[in-house]
Amino acid sequence: MSNRYSSRTFRRMLATATAFQPQNMIEKIAQRYAVDLAPNQTIRSGDFVAIRPEHVLTHDNTGAVISKFKSIGAAQFKNRRQPVFALDHDVQNKTEKNLNKYATIEAFAGENQVDFYPAGRGIGHQVMVEEGYAFPGTLTVASDSHSNMYGGIGSLGTPIVRTDAAAIWATGQTWWQVPPVVKVELKNQLAPGVTGKDVIITLCSVFNKDEVLNTAIEFTGEGVQSLHIEDRLAIANMTTEWGALAGVFPIDNVTQEYYQKRIQVLERTRFTNKNIEKIPAGQEFVHPRVNKERVEQLAQNEFSPDHGATYSKHLVLDLSTVSPYISGPNSVKVAQSVQDLKDVKINKAYLVSCVNSRASDLRQAADVVRGKKIAEGVEFYVAAASSEVQAEVESTGDWQALMDAGAIALPAGCGPCVGLGTGLLQDGEIGISATNRNFKGRMGSPKALAYLASPAVVAASAISGKIVAPSSITTSSEVPTPKTSLITLTRASASDSTEAAAAVSDETIPNFPSHMTGELLFCPADNLNTDGIYPGKYTYQDDIGPEIMRKVVMENYDTQFASIVKPSDILIGGFNFGTGSSREQAATALLSAGVKLLIAGSFSETFKRNSINNGLLLMESPELVRDLAADRGTAKLTDRTGWKATVSLASGKVQVSREGQEDKVYRVGSLGKSVQEIWVAGGLEGWVKGRI
């Protein structure tokens, strides 16, 4: 199953058109992978473009994508080299139902000659990096929100959703709006024992007012050079939790040195990879994606932002002021120094997930626990990011050090990070984890508390029985305050000019409603995440239908929601509604409950994508949300307001009436022709079906 790139092809990829306007890294990569552009068109932030990504990853959700692929009538893959299947989420589940599901996915991969990685090979994102599907300067997408991780090696990784994945299988492409780009400058160096995880926890908690929401981030500054690839991968991974759609590091000498070593590693591991073609005896092995010729091109063809490239914001963090930070409980936007947490006893500790279970992470934890024992009453769960990682730490003795201390081994995969398998948090328990999310109910009971920290802090806490820093980290009585700054550099984007020029009209395409009316049902929480909307424990049960969805929607947010909501309601959310994972059931569950229109202060871009693709209409009105909060308060999780609204969907007007007061009109973004077409077709799946 060869996918080898010639030097000619790679040079062509590197040749980015910059004759008209200087471009940042995100715009340059988008330019490479955009299709059907106008002659001499230069891609800018705000542009809607059709993209043909290098690769697309699906994991346990592949089964659901297969169903969508077949339902749109696709007879074959547009490019069988483009998709990658990796089973990683529910790998502990040995029930006949799950094993049959996995077998079906593997058989489908074989029938279509798609690269397939079985349960136990590792977390899909780690495999994508190890095997070179995500490669510097490429655009690689995944039907999973942590595809941002690919930015650690200079690839533009960004999430898509299941319907997009099916569309890419069938047509090779999907749509993307190039987001605003934020420059994050890292100065100086980290102190000994401080890690990339501490950096991203700090950024999430200091810049916690949606400064990077729905943007793409470019990391820059002299501090970047001091960060090794595994720290970069951890930081890029959690730009998702920070609110960004991508987080990309520069392609520099650190990147090049990493790939020189990868060539040697892949020479050894190729024999266990069934996706690599066997070569005749005596013939030189050349990996189809990570090879000497392609890696040399990284050094010979510098790929960096143009001088004068434009950014919407410029954030600065002094790495020397970062200390071990703890995120939580149950929020990534609240954090404090480990020294400020006094006597927080824990029941469980976790060193798992795609953000922090690589070799250097496991080595840090092993150094902390070597010769010691896990505290009585504490369970410490450990899983490697991949089978390759596990083999490496087994060879160095670090894995055995963790086991000797009393750690509980789990198979390479996601497991408890997504609330699946052994060791989940129970009612009243407290856990500390080196994962990337500590949303309420994600890792078990909604009545548990979850904190996030670096691998070393997690290991030290497992030994101590309470949250502490390891003795290897020198901590003074005074913890430095992270030194940061923010400069806003907003420019007019394509979307701004389009909106300004748009004619206000009530005209719609045939079969699309011009208006909707209903009572406003207010869920005031900001940052209401997809685990709150649709719990993770249901996400990979592919046979759950609309009736069950309707009963469990919002279960982790408000158990009463399903009994309160009515099909005629217009749902109103807070700010950054739908943050978190890329599960499309967060949108379809609301549809199952009868919600047709959702208005919020702002949305997670991935949730917005899922909603549009499935026919859930969205509008943004910060003013309406603030007025509701001021008048009704935010104490009720689900508030039947008594406010009535008539919404003009095409012109973007919301007329609100309430007893004893004058009507008020709010301006919201109109729903354009493309959204109307998808809605009329019953979602993107139907839209694609009508065009293949």
XYZ file of C-alpha atoms in Angstrom:
692
model
C 0.000 0.000 0.000
C 2.606 2.489 -1.087
C 2.037 6.224 -0.766
C 5.519 7.469 -1.595
C 6.060 11.113 -2.434
C 8.546 12.141 -5.136
C 10.834 15.113 -4.587
C 9.134 16.802 -7.530
C 5.735 16.444 -5.879
C 7.087 17.706 -2.583
C 8.713 20.751 -4.187
C 5.409 21.516 -5.876
C 3.682 21.309 -2.491
C 6.205 23.734 -1.035
C 5.697 26.273 -3.817
C 3.009 28.516 -2.337
C 1.634 31.488 -4.233
C 2.515 34.654 -2.340
C 2.700 37.181 -5.161
C -0.352 39.150 -4.085
C -0.404 39.348 -0.306
C 1.894 37.980 2.412
C 0.494 34.905 4.126
C 0.909 33.384 7.551
C 1.581 29.653 7.993
C -2.084 28.696 8.250
C -2.998 30.563 5.079
C -0.036 29.048 3.229
C -0.960 25.473 4.105
C -4.618 26.134 3.287
C -3.470 27.517 -0.080
C -1.683 24.241 -0.833
C -4.746 22.116 -0.166
C -7.519 24.338 -1.499
C -9.206 23.266 -4.729
C -11.254 25.081 -7.362
C -9.734 28.469 -6.573
C -10.134 31.433 -8.889
C -7.020 32.242 -10.970
C -4.349 33.915 -8.827
C -6.594 33.751 -5.752
C -4.657 34.159 -2.511
C -6.211 32.458 0.513
C -6.921 34.717 3.495
C -8.478 34.239 6.918
C -12.250 34.280 6.595
C -12.316 32.615 3.186
C -14.580 29.616 2.671
C -12.648 27.082 0.607
C -12.996 23.531 -0.631
C -10.045 21.533 0.711
C -8.543 18.200 -0.284
C -6.597 17.154 2.847
C -3.534 14.911 2.735
C -5.129 12.349 5.059
C -8.261 11.882 7.152
C -8.332 9.828 10.354
C -11.353 8.078 11.790
C -11.243 5.882 14.900
C -13.992 3.934 16.662
C -16.423 6.262 14.900
C -15.428 4.650 11.585
C -18.473 2.380 11.885
C -20.786 5.386 11.945
C -18.923 6.981 9.020
C -19.273 3.740 7.027
C -23.049 3.981 7.491
C -23.033 7.568 6.229
C -20.743 6.650 3.323
C -23.105 3.898 2.210
C -26.251 5.945 2.749
C -25.077 8.670 0.353
C -24.729 6.016 -2.337
C -20.953 6.147 -2.685
C -19.665 3.120 -4.588
C -15.962 3.566 -3.868
C -13.348 5.750 -2.215
C -12.181 8.731 -4.235
C -8.608 8.085 -3.043
C -7.960 4.989 -0.917
C -4.605 6.430 0.190
C -6.306 9.388 1.880
C -8.189 7.717 4.795
C -6.655 6.048 7.856
C -8.602 3.879 10.336
C -7.256 3.429 13.888
C -9.239 1.732 16.671
C -8.382 3.353 19.981
C -11.313 4.577 22.101
C -13.099 1.531 23.522
C -10.243 -0.967 23.305
C -10.932 -2.443 26.756
C -14.424 -3.482 25.695
C -14.316 -7.211 24.893
C -18.066 -7.706 24.491
C -19.230 -9.570 21.414
C -20.977 -6.426 20.207
C -17.832 -4.295 20.272
C -15.597 -7.026 18.867
C -18.034 -7.466 15.973
C -17.979 -3.721 15.393
C -14.175 -3.714 15.289
C -14.145 -6.740 12.967
C -16.575 -5.004 10.599
C -14.341 -1.933 10.422
C -11.249 -4.053 9.780
C -13.014 -6.023 7.036
C -14.221 -2.806 5.388
C -10.655 -1.453 5.453
C -9.382 -4.632 3.809
C -12.046 -4.597 1.114
C -11.142 -1.008 0.203
C -7.362 -1.237 0.766
C -7.445 1.481 3.425
C -4.612 1.674 5.967
C -5.881 0.113 9.187
C -4.438 0.021 12.724
C -6.123 -2.412 15.122
C -6.933 -1.996 18.804
C -3.696 -2.082 20.760
C -1.555 -0.298 18.158
C -2.226 2.987 19.899
C -4.150 6.226 19.961
C -4.937 7.320 16.420
C -3.327 10.753 16.713
C -0.081 9.229 17.974
C -0.102 6.730 15.094
C -0.710 9.550 12.601
C 2.462 11.266 13.818
C 4.576 8.116 14.199
C 3.704 6.797 10.737
C 3.988 10.154 8.946
C 0.368 10.641 7.895
C 0.670 13.978 9.679
C 3.840 15.538 8.276
C 5.308 19.059 8.412
C 3.591 21.457 6.056
C 0.620 19.216 5.299
C -3.084 19.594 6.029
C -4.302 16.451 7.790
C -7.742 16.236 9.362
C -9.451 13.837 11.739
C -12.966 13.128 12.870
C -11.786 13.929 16.386
C -11.162 17.238 18.115
C -7.563 16.501 19.131
C -6.258 16.529 15.571
C -4.786 19.877 16.680
C -1.937 17.721 18.037
C -0.403 17.420 14.565
C 0.626 21.052 14.879
C 3.420 19.930 17.185
C 5.357 18.727 14.145
C 4.338 21.656 11.916
C 1.291 20.066 10.282
C -2.019 21.893 10.096
C -4.229 19.441 11.961
C -7.833 20.477 12.397
C -11.036 18.627 13.317
C -13.786 17.657 10.973
C -16.924 15.678 11.803
C -18.308 12.302 10.754
C -20.343 13.614 7.846
C -17.284 15.451 6.526
C -15.279 12.229 6.765
C -17.838 10.390 4.640
C -17.788 13.254 2.131
C -13.973 13.070 1.924
C -14.089 9.302 1.399
C -16.557 9.793 -1.451
C -15.265 12.992 -3.070
C -11.776 13.562 -1.655
C -12.740 16.932 -0.255
C -14.889 18.961 2.138
C -15.334 22.618 3.084
C -13.390 24.771 5.546
C -13.448 28.398 6.589
C -9.907 29.640 7.166
C -10.024 30.965 10.741
C -8.481 34.122 12.157
C -4.848 33.424 13.064
C -3.300 34.295 16.424
C 0.447 34.561 16.960
C 1.548 33.154 20.328
C 5.093 34.218 21.127
C 7.049 32.122 23.628
C 10.014 33.841 25.267
C 12.974 32.457 27.253
C 13.036 28.846 28.525
C 11.216 26.609 30.971
C 12.745 25.942 34.375
C 13.925 22.358 35.055
C 10.995 20.016 35.686
C 8.427 22.315 34.058
C 6.823 20.819 30.950
C 4.777 21.579 27.885
C 1.682 20.468 29.808
C 2.337 23.240 32.346
C 2.644 25.713 29.451
C -0.707 24.879 27.918
C -2.501 24.718 31.287
C -1.086 28.174 31.992
C -2.213 29.534 28.623
C -5.722 28.080 29.058
C -6.106 29.649 32.487
C -4.467 33.038 31.907
C -6.025 33.759 28.521
C -9.423 32.363 29.537
C -11.742 34.972 28.030
C -12.077 33.330 24.597
C -9.031 35.168 23.259
C -8.318 32.296 20.856
C -11.821 30.882 20.405
C -12.318 29.499 16.869
C -8.910 30.712 15.715
C -5.793 28.939 14.498
C -2.612 29.510 16.494
C 0.947 29.887 15.255
C 3.606 29.453 17.936
C 6.699 31.571 17.514
C 9.552 33.176 19.480
C 12.979 32.083 20.706
C 11.381 29.993 23.440
C 10.076 27.533 20.831
C 13.611 26.322 20.117
C 13.976 25.068 23.689
C 10.887 22.841 23.439
C 11.377 19.267 22.242
C 8.801 17.657 19.937
C 6.921 15.845 22.698
C 6.365 19.106 24.589
C 5.200 20.719 21.363
C 2.772 17.871 20.715
C 1.310 18.267 24.222
C 0.868 22.022 23.805
C -0.658 21.705 20.326
C -2.959 18.916 21.532
C -4.582 21.074 24.201
C -5.018 24.136 22.018
C -8.337 22.344 21.468
C -9.298 22.935 25.116
C -8.027 26.499 24.801
C -10.707 26.977 22.142
C -8.611 26.954 18.968
C -9.144 24.962 15.764
C -5.415 24.401 15.244
C -2.111 25.106 16.971
C 0.933 24.937 14.705
C 4.626 25.089 15.620
C 7.312 26.189 13.139
C 9.182 23.676 10.993
C 12.710 24.132 12.358
C 15.899 22.220 13.145
C 14.172 20.526 16.111
C 11.558 19.185 13.682
C 14.192 18.052 11.207
C 16.234 16.240 13.867
C 13.090 14.464 15.059
C 12.402 13.119 11.570
C 15.995 12.024 11.032
C 15.507 9.778 14.069
C 12.068 8.651 12.879
C 13.579 7.262 9.669
C 15.746 4.944 11.773
C 12.862 3.926 14.066
C 10.552 3.127 11.147
C 13.244 0.980 9.569
C 12.977 -1.240 12.672
C 9.192 -1.182 13.128
C 8.160 -1.690 9.477
C 7.992 -5.443 9.908
C 5.040 -5.149 12.302
C 3.099 -2.682 10.128
C 0.800 -4.602 7.783
C 0.133 -1.411 5.829
C 3.740 -1.297 4.586
C 4.448 -3.245 1.424
C 6.992 -6.017 1.801
C 10.072 -5.511 -0.388
C 12.223 -8.131 -2.089
C 15.374 -9.254 -0.283
C 18.300 -6.966 -0.966
C 16.148 -3.987 -1.972
C 16.494 -0.814 0.092
C 13.470 -0.011 2.244
C 11.959 3.436 1.715
C 9.073 4.369 3.975
C 6.156 5.738 1.924
C 5.852 8.933 4.008
C 8.884 9.361 6.272
C 11.984 8.915 4.146
C 15.362 10.537 3.591
C 14.347 12.347 0.417
C 11.255 13.911 1.951
C 12.982 14.874 5.198
C 15.847 16.523 3.283
C 13.263 18.678 1.539
C 12.328 20.146 4.929
C 15.839 21.553 5.286
C 16.245 22.609 1.657
C 12.899 24.363 1.296
C 12.250 26.664 4.237
C 8.556 26.982 4.951
C 7.625 29.881 7.199
C 5.251 32.859 7.364
C 5.888 35.645 4.888
C 7.329 38.914 6.127
C 4.374 41.181 6.797
C 1.914 38.327 7.336
C -1.148 39.463 9.255
C -2.493 38.125 12.572
C -5.652 38.963 14.485
C -3.878 38.943 17.879
C -0.412 38.606 19.339
C -0.133 36.855 22.724
C 3.124 36.604 24.643
C 4.156 34.147 27.379
C 7.484 34.216 29.224
C 8.331 30.520 29.677
C 10.688 31.264 32.554
C 7.693 32.404 34.643
C 5.751 29.150 34.152
C 5.598 26.739 37.089
C 3.831 23.379 37.581
C 0.137 24.239 37.268
C -3.001 22.300 38.164
C -6.169 22.742 36.121
C -9.552 22.336 37.745
C -11.548 20.982 39.278
C -13.766 20.164 36.307
C -12.543 23.038 34.148
C -9.469 23.740 32.029
C -10.013 27.478 32.339
C -9.356 27.580 36.083
C -5.852 26.755 37.269
C -3.404 27.425 40.056
C 0.104 26.543 41.091
C 0.514 23.092 42.631
C 1.804 24.817 45.774
C -1.470 26.678 46.196
C -3.460 23.447 46.503
C -3.318 22.414 50.135
C -4.155 18.862 51.230
C -6.319 17.881 48.266
C -6.506 14.127 48.745
C -7.029 11.942 45.706
C -8.605 8.561 45.000
C -7.339 7.982 41.485
C -4.492 9.130 39.249
C -4.200 8.724 35.475
C -1.299 8.788 33.050
C -3.140 8.080 29.788
C -4.322 9.862 26.593
C -2.960 11.441 23.430
C -1.644 14.522 25.235
C 0.710 12.961 27.787
C 1.530 9.277 27.494
C 4.514 9.337 25.191
C 7.919 7.962 26.154
C 9.222 11.140 27.794
C 6.011 11.423 29.844
C 6.218 7.847 31.107
C 9.919 8.337 31.823
C 9.202 11.427 33.936
C 6.607 9.505 35.935
C 8.937 6.510 36.347
C 11.688 8.768 37.702
C 9.264 10.017 40.357
C 7.939 6.620 41.514
C 11.079 4.492 41.158
C 11.687 2.637 44.419
C 8.430 3.904 45.967
C 4.856 2.614 46.291
C 1.516 4.101 45.306
C -0.266 5.486 48.384
C -2.772 3.243 50.113
C -6.278 3.838 48.808
C -5.056 5.366 45.536
C -5.377 3.708 42.115
C -2.825 4.831 39.502
C -3.761 3.910 35.895
C -1.128 3.998 33.165
C -1.352 3.440 29.400
C 1.177 4.147 26.673
C 0.147 6.294 23.724
C 1.073 3.486 21.341
C 2.615 0.040 21.150
C 5.792 1.670 19.857
C 5.951 3.911 22.920
C 5.339 0.973 25.242
C 8.127 -1.062 23.617
C 10.506 1.859 24.084
C 9.784 2.381 27.793
C 9.841 -1.361 28.420
C 13.340 -1.518 26.927
C 14.569 1.253 29.236
C 13.018 -0.240 32.386
C 10.699 2.734 32.914
C 7.521 0.714 32.390
C 8.648 -1.840 34.951
C 9.416 0.928 37.454
C 5.802 2.082 37.164
C 4.481 -1.447 37.590
C 6.775 -2.117 40.581
C 5.362 0.981 42.275
C 1.853 -0.458 41.953
C 0.542 1.250 38.821
C -2.301 -0.493 36.978
C -1.520 -1.115 33.305
C -4.123 -0.389 30.643
C -3.839 -1.131 26.913
C -2.607 1.589 24.569
C -5.720 3.652 23.876
C -8.026 6.355 25.176
C -9.919 4.451 27.899
C -10.719 6.479 31.007
C -9.899 9.777 29.295
C -13.171 9.399 27.384
C -15.034 7.652 30.198
C -14.630 4.113 28.841
C -13.310 0.972 30.498
C -11.633 0.391 33.842
C -10.960 2.886 36.608
C -13.569 5.589 36.097
C -14.225 8.156 38.824
C -17.115 7.299 41.131
C -19.452 9.575 43.101
C -17.509 11.804 45.509
C -14.072 10.732 44.262
C -11.222 13.066 43.334
C -8.850 12.289 40.490
C -5.727 13.893 39.049
C -4.935 13.155 35.448
C -2.383 13.862 32.738
C -5.230 13.868 30.193
C -6.520 16.880 28.277
C -10.077 17.262 29.588
C -11.574 17.361 33.046
C -15.137 18.238 32.089
C -17.804 17.319 34.601
C -18.763 13.663 34.115
C -16.276 12.986 31.319
C -14.101 10.535 33.262
C -16.902 8.960 35.235
C -19.440 10.324 37.677
C -20.704 13.923 37.327
C -20.408 13.990 41.130
C -16.617 13.484 41.025
C -13.880 16.130 40.802
C -11.114 15.942 38.194
C -7.857 17.905 38.047
C -5.294 18.038 35.216
C -1.524 18.183 35.623
C 1.772 17.090 34.100
C 2.898 13.422 34.268
C 5.445 14.152 37.007
C 2.880 15.898 39.217
C 0.349 13.099 38.642
C 2.944 10.470 39.609
C 4.030 12.400 42.713
C 0.401 12.792 43.776
C -0.199 9.047 43.344
C 2.733 8.363 45.692
C 1.704 11.013 48.215
C -2.052 10.395 48.163
C -2.674 14.111 47.665
C -1.838 16.671 45.007
C 1.849 17.597 45.310
C 4.818 18.483 43.155
C 7.634 15.929 42.800
C 10.766 16.581 44.802
C 12.714 16.862 41.541
C 10.999 20.181 40.896
C 12.541 22.936 42.955
C 9.781 25.121 44.318
C 10.223 28.213 46.392
C 7.718 29.679 48.814
C 6.921 32.341 46.218
C 5.458 31.013 42.989
C 6.109 33.297 40.001
C 3.092 34.800 38.280
C 3.061 33.889 34.584
C 4.248 36.910 32.628
C 1.982 37.510 29.633
C 0.740 40.197 27.292
C -1.895 40.542 24.568
C -1.852 42.792 21.519
C -4.962 42.944 19.318
C -4.174 43.279 15.627
C -7.581 42.634 14.061
C -7.945 43.162 10.330
C -11.012 43.033 8.119
C -11.530 39.520 6.830
C -13.400 38.139 3.866
C -16.293 37.241 6.118
C -16.437 40.807 7.496
C -16.733 42.362 4.052
C -19.246 39.758 2.949
C -21.437 40.415 5.966
C -21.260 44.179 5.483
C -22.262 43.861 1.848
C -25.040 41.346 2.409
C -28.480 42.571 1.535
C -31.050 42.248 4.275
C -33.813 40.147 2.771
C -36.444 37.680 3.909
C -36.102 35.672 0.704
C -35.238 31.995 1.088
C -34.763 29.092 -1.275
C -37.754 26.810 -1.900
C -38.723 24.577 1.054
C -36.660 26.568 3.551
C -38.733 28.384 6.225
C -38.544 32.153 6.218
C -39.460 32.432 9.933
C -39.547 30.410 13.137
C -41.471 31.272 16.293
C -41.381 29.889 19.807
C -40.693 30.426 23.500
C -37.079 31.050 24.518
C -35.688 28.193 26.630
C -32.527 29.478 28.328
C -29.520 27.331 29.296
C -27.227 30.072 30.606
C -23.957 28.171 31.148
C -20.926 29.432 29.259
C -18.559 26.792 27.826
C -21.285 24.141 27.881
C -19.286 21.221 26.479
C -20.291 18.283 24.330
C -19.936 15.894 27.296
C -22.628 17.955 29.015
C -24.850 17.870 25.928
C -24.334 14.192 25.057
C -22.371 12.035 27.548
C -19.317 10.186 26.282
C -20.564 6.821 27.539
C -23.158 6.828 24.745
C -20.944 8.222 21.988
C -19.616 4.943 20.576
C -22.837 2.980 20.851
C -23.758 3.173 17.196
C -27.218 1.643 17.646
C -28.642 4.428 19.836
C -31.556 6.022 18.007
C -33.423 9.336 18.318
C -35.784 8.145 21.079
C -32.968 7.300 23.488
C -31.016 10.405 22.439
C -34.030 12.528 23.358
C -34.071 11.031 26.858
C -30.356 11.478 27.602
C -29.702 14.844 25.935
C -28.057 17.314 28.353
C -27.845 14.541 30.984
C -24.465 15.693 32.313
C -25.630 19.321 32.352
C -29.205 19.140 33.650
C -30.989 15.840 34.219
C -34.330 17.683 33.965
C -33.697 19.176 30.521
C -35.326 16.348 28.551
C -38.567 16.722 30.518
C -38.604 20.529 30.159
C -37.803 21.101 26.478
C -40.654 21.280 23.935
C -40.419 20.898 20.150
C -41.662 24.453 19.639
C -38.909 26.010 21.822
C -36.057 28.175 20.585
C -33.073 27.147 22.659
C -30.774 29.906 23.942
C -27.255 29.023 25.099
C -24.378 30.957 26.663
C -20.968 31.691 25.179
C -18.710 29.092 23.523
C -21.618 26.676 23.363
C -20.600 23.140 22.315
C -16.937 23.299 23.231
C -15.054 20.025 23.642
C -15.082 16.923 21.500
C -16.175 16.626 17.870
C -19.030 14.157 18.537
C -21.848 14.975 16.176
C -24.437 13.505 18.553
C -24.224 16.773 20.512
C -26.100 18.301 17.581
C -28.281 15.315 16.644
C -29.386 14.751 20.255
C -30.723 18.310 20.391
C -32.513 17.693 17.103
C -33.967 14.509 18.613
C -35.363 16.597 21.461
C -37.208 18.750 18.929
C -34.803 21.720 18.926
C -34.746 23.235 15.430
C -33.062 26.572 16.175
C -30.340 27.357 18.706
C -29.160 30.894 19.471
C -26.061 31.477 21.639
C -23.568 34.175 22.510
C -20.972 32.215 20.514
C -20.326 28.647 19.426
C -17.465 26.242 19.236
C -16.632 26.088 15.553
C -16.648 22.274 15.552
C -20.101 22.171 17.136
C -21.223 24.720 14.566
C -19.900 22.486 11.801
C -21.723 19.447 13.191
C -24.931 21.422 13.508
C -24.873 22.793 9.971
C -24.002 19.361 8.577
C -26.985 17.789 10.370
C -29.562 20.524 9.815
C -29.607 22.186 13.254
C -29.889 25.931 12.616
C -27.596 28.236 14.618
C -27.470 31.986 15.165
C -25.307 34.158 17.420
C -26.644 37.029 19.536
C -24.408 38.086 22.445
C -26.826 40.924 23.244
C -29.839 38.619 23.627
C -27.895 36.246 25.865
C -26.720 39.113 28.083
C -30.246 40.541 28.310
C -31.634 37.158 29.348
C -28.918 36.682 31.961
C -29.494 40.167 33.367
C -33.264 39.763 33.548
C -33.622 36.082 34.456
C -30.364 35.382 36.233
C -28.298 32.239 35.725
C -29.304 30.128 38.725
C -31.631 27.834 36.771
C -29.813 25.349 34.542
C -32.809 25.236 32.181
C -35.108 28.258 32.359
C -38.506 28.411 30.660
C -38.443 32.203 30.257
C -41.921 33.062 28.959
C -40.210 35.278 26.353
C -41.646 34.754 22.853
C -39.639 35.269 19.676
C -40.161 35.465 15.936
C -36.952 34.839 14.014
C -36.436 35.890 10.418
C -33.933 33.264 9.269
C -32.822 34.905 6.042
C -32.559 38.519 7.166
C -31.172 37.694 10.615
C -33.688 39.476 12.870
C -35.014 38.203 16.181
C -38.116 40.024 17.482
C -38.661 39.267 21.185
C -41.850 40.011 23.081
C -42.538 39.633 26.788
C -45.511 40.546 28.859
C -45.702 44.174 29.958
C -42.724 45.338 27.866
C -42.121 46.681 24.386
C -40.856 44.278 21.778
C -37.128 44.346 21.100
C -35.370 43.422 17.861
C -31.934 41.789 17.890
C -29.691 41.563 14.831
C -28.091 38.175 14.236
C -26.187 36.661 11.348
C -28.404 35.628 8.460
C -28.521 32.048 7.228
C -27.185 32.131 3.691
C -27.938 30.021 0.659
C -25.329 27.321 1.405
C -26.790 26.666 4.877
C -30.324 26.708 3.471
C -29.377 24.162 0.791
C -27.878 21.779 3.351
C -30.966 22.121 5.600
C -33.384 21.462 2.734
C -31.361 18.384 1.735
C -31.694 17.046 5.288
C -28.030 17.718 6.097
C -24.679 17.516 4.337
C -25.131 13.777 3.852
C -28.181 14.389 1.666
C -26.496 17.326 -0.058
C -23.497 15.172 -1.057
C -25.767 12.327 -2.115
C -27.452 14.637 -4.584
C -24.125 15.562 -6.139
C -22.241 12.288 -6.600
